[in-house]
mmCIF file of C-alpha atoms and ligand atoms in Angstrom:
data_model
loop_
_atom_site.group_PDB
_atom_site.id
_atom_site.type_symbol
_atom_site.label_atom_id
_atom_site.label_comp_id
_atom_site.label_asym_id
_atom_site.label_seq_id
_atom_site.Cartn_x
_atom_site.Cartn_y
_atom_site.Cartn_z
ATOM 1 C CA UNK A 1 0.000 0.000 0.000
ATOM 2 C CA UNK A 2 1.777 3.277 -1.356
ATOM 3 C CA UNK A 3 0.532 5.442 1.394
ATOM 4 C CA UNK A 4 2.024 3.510 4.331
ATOM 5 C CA UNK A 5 5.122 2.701 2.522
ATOM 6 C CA UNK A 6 5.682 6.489 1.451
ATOM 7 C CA UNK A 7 4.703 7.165 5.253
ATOM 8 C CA UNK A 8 7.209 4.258 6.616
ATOM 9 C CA UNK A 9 9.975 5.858 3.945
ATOM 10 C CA UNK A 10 9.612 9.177 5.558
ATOM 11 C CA UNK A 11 8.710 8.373 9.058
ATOM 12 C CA UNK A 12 9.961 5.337 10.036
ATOM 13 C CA UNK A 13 13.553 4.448 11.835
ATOM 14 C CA UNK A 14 15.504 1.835 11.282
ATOM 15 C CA UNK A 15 17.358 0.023 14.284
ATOM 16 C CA UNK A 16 19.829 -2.766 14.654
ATOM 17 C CA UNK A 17 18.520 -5.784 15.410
ATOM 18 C CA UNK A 18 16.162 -5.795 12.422
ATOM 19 C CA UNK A 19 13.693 -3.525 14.707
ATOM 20 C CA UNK A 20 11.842 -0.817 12.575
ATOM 21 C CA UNK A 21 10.466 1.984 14.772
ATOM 22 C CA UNK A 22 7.556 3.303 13.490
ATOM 23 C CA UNK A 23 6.055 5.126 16.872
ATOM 24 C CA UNK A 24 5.196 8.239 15.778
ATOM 25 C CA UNK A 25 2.337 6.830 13.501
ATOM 26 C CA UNK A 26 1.747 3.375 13.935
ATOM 27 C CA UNK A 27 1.888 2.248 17.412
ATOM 28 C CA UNK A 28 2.324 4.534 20.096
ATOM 29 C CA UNK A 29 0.830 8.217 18.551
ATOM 30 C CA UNK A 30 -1.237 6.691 15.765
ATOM 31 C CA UNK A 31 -2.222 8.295 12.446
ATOM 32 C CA UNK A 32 -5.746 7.731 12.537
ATOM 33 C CA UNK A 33 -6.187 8.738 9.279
ATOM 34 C CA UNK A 34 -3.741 6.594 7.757
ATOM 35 C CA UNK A 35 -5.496 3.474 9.490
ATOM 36 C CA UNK A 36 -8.891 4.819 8.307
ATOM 37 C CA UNK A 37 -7.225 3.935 4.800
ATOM 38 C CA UNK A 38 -5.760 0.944 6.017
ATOM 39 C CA UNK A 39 -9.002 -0.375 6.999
ATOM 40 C CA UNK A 40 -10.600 0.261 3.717
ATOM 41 C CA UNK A 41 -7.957 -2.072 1.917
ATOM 42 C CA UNK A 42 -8.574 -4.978 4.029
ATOM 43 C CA UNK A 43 -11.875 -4.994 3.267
ATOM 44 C CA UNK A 44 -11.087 -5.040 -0.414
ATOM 45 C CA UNK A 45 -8.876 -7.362 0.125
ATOM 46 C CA UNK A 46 -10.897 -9.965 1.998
ATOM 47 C CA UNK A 47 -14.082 -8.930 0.690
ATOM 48 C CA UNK A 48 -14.818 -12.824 -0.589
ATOM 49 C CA UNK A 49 -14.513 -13.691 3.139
ATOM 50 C CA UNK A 50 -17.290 -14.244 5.875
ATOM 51 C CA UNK A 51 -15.846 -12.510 8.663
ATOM 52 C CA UNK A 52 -17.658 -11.391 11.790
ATOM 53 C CA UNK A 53 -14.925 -10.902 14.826
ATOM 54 C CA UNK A 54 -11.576 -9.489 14.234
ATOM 55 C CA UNK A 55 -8.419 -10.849 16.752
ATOM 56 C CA UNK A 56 -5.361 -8.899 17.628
ATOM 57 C CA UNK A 57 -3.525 -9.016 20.644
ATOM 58 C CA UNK A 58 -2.421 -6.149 22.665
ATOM 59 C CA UNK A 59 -1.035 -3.452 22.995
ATOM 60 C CA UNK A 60 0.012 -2.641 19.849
ATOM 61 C CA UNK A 61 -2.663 -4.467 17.638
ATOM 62 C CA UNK A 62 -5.553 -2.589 19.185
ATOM 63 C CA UNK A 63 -5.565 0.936 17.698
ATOM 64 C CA UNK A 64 -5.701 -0.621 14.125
ATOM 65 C CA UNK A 65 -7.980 -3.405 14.922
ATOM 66 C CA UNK A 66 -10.802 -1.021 15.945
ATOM 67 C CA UNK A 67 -9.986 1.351 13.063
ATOM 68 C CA UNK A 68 -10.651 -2.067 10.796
ATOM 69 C CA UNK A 69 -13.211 -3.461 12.937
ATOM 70 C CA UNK A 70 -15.326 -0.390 11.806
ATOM 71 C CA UNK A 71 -15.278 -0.901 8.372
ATOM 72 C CA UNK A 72 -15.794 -4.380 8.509
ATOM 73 C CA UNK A 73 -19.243 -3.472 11.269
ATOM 74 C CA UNK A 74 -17.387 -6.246 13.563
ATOM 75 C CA UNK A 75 -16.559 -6.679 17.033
ATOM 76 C CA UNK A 76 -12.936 -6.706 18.066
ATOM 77 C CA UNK A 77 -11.375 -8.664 20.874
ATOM 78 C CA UNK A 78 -7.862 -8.302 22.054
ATOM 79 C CA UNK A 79 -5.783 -11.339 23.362
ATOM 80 C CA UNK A 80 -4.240 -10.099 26.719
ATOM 81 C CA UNK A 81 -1.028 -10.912 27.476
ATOM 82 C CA UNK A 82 -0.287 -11.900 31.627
ATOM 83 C CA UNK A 83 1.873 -12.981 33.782
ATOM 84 C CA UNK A 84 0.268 -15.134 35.737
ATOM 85 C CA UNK A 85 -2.801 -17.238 34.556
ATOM 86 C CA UNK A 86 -5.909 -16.054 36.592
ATOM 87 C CA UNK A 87 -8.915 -18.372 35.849
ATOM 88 C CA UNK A 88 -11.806 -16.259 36.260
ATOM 89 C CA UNK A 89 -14.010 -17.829 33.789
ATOM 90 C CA UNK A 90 -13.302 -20.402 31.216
ATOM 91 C CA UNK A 91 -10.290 -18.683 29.133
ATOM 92 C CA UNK A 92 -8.217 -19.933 25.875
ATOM 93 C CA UNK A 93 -4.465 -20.140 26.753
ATOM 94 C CA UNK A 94 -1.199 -20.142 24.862
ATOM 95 C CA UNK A 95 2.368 -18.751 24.810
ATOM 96 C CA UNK A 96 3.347 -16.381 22.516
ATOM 97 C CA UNK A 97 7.546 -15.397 22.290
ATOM 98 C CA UNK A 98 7.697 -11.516 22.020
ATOM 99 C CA UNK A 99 10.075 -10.876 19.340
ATOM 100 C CA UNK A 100 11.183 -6.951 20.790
ATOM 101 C CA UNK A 101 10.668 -7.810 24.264
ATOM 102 C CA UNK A 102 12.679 -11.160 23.712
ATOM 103 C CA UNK A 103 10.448 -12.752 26.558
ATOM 104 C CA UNK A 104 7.826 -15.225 26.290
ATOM 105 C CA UNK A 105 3.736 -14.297 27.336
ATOM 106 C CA UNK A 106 1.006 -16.664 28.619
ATOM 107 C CA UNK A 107 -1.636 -15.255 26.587
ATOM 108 C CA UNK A 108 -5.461 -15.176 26.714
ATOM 109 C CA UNK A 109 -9.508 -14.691 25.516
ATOM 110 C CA UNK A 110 -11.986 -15.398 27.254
ATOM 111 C CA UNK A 111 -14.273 -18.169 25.926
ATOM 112 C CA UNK A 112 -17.083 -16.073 25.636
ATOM 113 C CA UNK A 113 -15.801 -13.795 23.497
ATOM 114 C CA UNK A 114 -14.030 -16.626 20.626
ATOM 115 C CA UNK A 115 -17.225 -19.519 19.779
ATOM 116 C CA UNK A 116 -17.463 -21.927 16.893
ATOM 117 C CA UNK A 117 -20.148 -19.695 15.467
ATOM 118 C CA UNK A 118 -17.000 -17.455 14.810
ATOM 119 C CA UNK A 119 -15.173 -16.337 11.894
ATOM 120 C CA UNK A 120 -12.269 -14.813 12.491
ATOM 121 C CA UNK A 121 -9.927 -11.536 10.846
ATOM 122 C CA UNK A 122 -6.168 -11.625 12.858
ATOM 123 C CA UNK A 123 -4.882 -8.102 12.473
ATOM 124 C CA UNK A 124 -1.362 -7.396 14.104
ATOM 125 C CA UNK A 125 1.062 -4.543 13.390
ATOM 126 C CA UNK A 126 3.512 -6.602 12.626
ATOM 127 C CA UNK A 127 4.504 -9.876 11.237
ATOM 128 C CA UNK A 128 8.372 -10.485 11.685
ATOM 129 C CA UNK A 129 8.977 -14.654 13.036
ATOM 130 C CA UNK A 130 5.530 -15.474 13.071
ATOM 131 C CA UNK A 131 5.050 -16.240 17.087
ATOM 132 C CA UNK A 132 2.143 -13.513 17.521
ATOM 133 C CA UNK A 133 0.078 -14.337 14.634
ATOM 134 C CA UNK A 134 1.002 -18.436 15.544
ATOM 135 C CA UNK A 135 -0.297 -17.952 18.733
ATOM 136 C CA UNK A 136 -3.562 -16.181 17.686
ATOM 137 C CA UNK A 137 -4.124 -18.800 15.055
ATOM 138 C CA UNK A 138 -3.721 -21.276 18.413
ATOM 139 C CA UNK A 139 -6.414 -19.770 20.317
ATOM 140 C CA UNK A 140 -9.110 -19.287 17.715
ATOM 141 C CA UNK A 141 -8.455 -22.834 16.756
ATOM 142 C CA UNK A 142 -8.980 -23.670 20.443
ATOM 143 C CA UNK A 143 -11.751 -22.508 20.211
ATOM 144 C CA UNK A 144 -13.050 -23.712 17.547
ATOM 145 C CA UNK A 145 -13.678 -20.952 15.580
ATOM 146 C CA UNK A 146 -12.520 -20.555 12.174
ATOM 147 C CA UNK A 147 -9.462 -18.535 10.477
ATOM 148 C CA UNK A 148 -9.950 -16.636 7.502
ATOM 149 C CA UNK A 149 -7.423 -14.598 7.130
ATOM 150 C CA UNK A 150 -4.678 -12.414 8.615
ATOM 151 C CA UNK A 151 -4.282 -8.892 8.079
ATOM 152 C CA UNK A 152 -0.899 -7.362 8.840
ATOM 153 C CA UNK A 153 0.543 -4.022 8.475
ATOM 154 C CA UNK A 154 4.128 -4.111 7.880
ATOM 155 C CA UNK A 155 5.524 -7.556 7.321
ATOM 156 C CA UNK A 156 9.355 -8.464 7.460
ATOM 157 C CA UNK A 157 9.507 -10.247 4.273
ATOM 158 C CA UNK A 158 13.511 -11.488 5.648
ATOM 159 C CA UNK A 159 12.277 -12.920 8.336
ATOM 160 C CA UNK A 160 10.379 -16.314 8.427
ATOM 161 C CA UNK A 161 7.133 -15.188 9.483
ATOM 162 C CA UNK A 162 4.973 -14.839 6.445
ATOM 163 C CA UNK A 163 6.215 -18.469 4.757
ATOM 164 C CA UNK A 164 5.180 -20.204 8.759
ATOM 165 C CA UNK A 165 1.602 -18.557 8.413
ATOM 166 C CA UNK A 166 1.069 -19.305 4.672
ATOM 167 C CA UNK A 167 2.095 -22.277 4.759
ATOM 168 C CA UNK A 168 -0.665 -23.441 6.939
ATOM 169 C CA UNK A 169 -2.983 -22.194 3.932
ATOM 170 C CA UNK A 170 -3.971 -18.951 5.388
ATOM 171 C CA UNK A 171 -4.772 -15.878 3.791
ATOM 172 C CA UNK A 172 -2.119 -12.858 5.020
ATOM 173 C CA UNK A 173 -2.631 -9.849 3.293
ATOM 174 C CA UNK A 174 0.721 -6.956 4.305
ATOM 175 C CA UNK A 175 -0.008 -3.965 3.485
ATOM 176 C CA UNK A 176 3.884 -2.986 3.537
ATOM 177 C CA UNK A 177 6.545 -6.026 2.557
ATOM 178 C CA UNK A 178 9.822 -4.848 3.722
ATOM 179 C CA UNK A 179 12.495 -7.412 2.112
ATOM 180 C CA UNK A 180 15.502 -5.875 3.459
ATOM 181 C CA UNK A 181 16.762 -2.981 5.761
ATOM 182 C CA UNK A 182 19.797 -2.210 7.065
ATOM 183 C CA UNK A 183 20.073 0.031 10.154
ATOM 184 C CA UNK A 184 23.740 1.287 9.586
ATOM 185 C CA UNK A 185 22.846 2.405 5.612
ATOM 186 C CA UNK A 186 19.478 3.232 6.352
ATOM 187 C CA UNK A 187 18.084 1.080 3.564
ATOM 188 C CA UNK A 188 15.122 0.263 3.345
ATOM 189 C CA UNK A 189 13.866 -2.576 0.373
ATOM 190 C CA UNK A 190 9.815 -2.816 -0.253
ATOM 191 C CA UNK A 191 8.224 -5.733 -2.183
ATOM 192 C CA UNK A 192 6.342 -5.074 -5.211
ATOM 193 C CA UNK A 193 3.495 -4.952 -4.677
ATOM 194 C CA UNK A 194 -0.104 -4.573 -6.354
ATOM 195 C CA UNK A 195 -1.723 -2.796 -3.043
HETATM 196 P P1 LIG B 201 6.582 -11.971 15.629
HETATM 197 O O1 LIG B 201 5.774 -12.612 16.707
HETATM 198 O O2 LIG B 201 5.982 -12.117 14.250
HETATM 199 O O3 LIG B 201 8.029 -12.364 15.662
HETATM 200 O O4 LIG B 201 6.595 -10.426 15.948
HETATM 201 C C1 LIG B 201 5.413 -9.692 15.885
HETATM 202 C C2 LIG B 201 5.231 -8.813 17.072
HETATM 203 O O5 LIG B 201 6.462 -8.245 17.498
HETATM 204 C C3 LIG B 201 4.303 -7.683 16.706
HETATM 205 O O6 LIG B 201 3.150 -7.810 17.493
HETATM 206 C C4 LIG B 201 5.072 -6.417 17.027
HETATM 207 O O7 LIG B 201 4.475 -5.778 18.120
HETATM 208 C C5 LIG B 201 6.472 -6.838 17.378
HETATM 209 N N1 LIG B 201 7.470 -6.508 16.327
HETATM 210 C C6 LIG B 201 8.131 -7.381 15.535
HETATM 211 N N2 LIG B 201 9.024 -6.750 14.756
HETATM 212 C C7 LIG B 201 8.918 -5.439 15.042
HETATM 213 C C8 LIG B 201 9.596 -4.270 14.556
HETATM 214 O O8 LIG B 201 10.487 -4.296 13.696
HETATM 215 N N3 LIG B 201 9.204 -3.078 15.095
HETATM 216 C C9 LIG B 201 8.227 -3.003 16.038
HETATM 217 N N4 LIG B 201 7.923 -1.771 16.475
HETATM 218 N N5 LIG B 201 7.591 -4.077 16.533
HETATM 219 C C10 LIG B 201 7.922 -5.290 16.047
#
């Protein structure tokens, strides 16, 4: 998608470790705007899907889930991320490895909020080794709802992320493809895309 990539180009700040900083738009002040337009292009792009609940997992996921969620006239829930498993209710569990924070989450929904009746959008900031969008996958298939598709907003086409997730046939749509960077150059390499 030209406008994010034109706003990543100018915005956006490369750091070692393969770690893109894009806070001043995408996830911590957020260009509503920008994920007004965002939200429009998913729905073009899975337009041929049934989808009526949209999964992302917080913190970062959130802003840009409900920006989505409105154009698709779906619910969002957020997976929380906890330290300590607190049963209060029936909850779906699993662990997700944060790839900045280098640490690994016990992660949860509550049941009541992820059914079989459910058909489910993933929408995550980012997709760079796959371990968020895994784990989401995990807990809507827990609960035996069904996947149709993940929407991601900048994907890290150099890192394995995007071949784990396809390769379990599932739809990911990136609005950004970024198939190399280099911090100390500041280079910054975007797939081709159609979007
Ligand atoms: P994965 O689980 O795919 O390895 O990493 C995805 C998660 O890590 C996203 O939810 C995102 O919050 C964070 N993340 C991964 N790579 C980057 C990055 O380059 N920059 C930022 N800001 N977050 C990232």
């Amino acid at each position: 998608m030209k406008l994010l990539e034109e706003r990543i180009r100018k915005d956006g700040v490369i750091k070692p470790g393969n770690v893109l900083k894009v806070d001043s738009f995408l996830n911590h002040q957020m260009d509503v705007t920008l994920f007004n337009e965002m939200g429009k292009e998913f729905v073009r792009l899975f337009q041929h899907k049934k989808i009526n609940k949209i999964l992302t997992i917080e913190a970062s996921g959130i802003g840009i889930a409900c920006i989505c969620a409105q154009h698709f006239q779906v619910p969002v829930v957020f997976a929380k991320k906890t330290q300590s498993i607190n049963l209060d209710g029936e909850m779906l569990t699993t662990k997700i490895e944060s790839f900045t924070h280098k640490r690994t989450y016990d992660v949860i929904v509550s049941r009541k909020f992820l059914t079989t009746e459910d058909h489910v959008l993933i929408i995550d900031d980012f997709l760079a080794n796959g371990c968020a969008v895994d784990g989401l996958i995990d807990l809507v298939k827990s609960a035996g709802a069904t996947v149709e598709g993940v929407g991601i907003a900048i994907e890290k086409g150099f890192q394995s992320g995007g071949k784990l997730i396809r390769d379990k046939g599932v739809q990911v749509e990136s609005l950004a493809i970024i198939d190399f960077m280099d911090a100390e150059n500041e280079i910054l390499e975007f797939r081709k895309q159609e979007i």
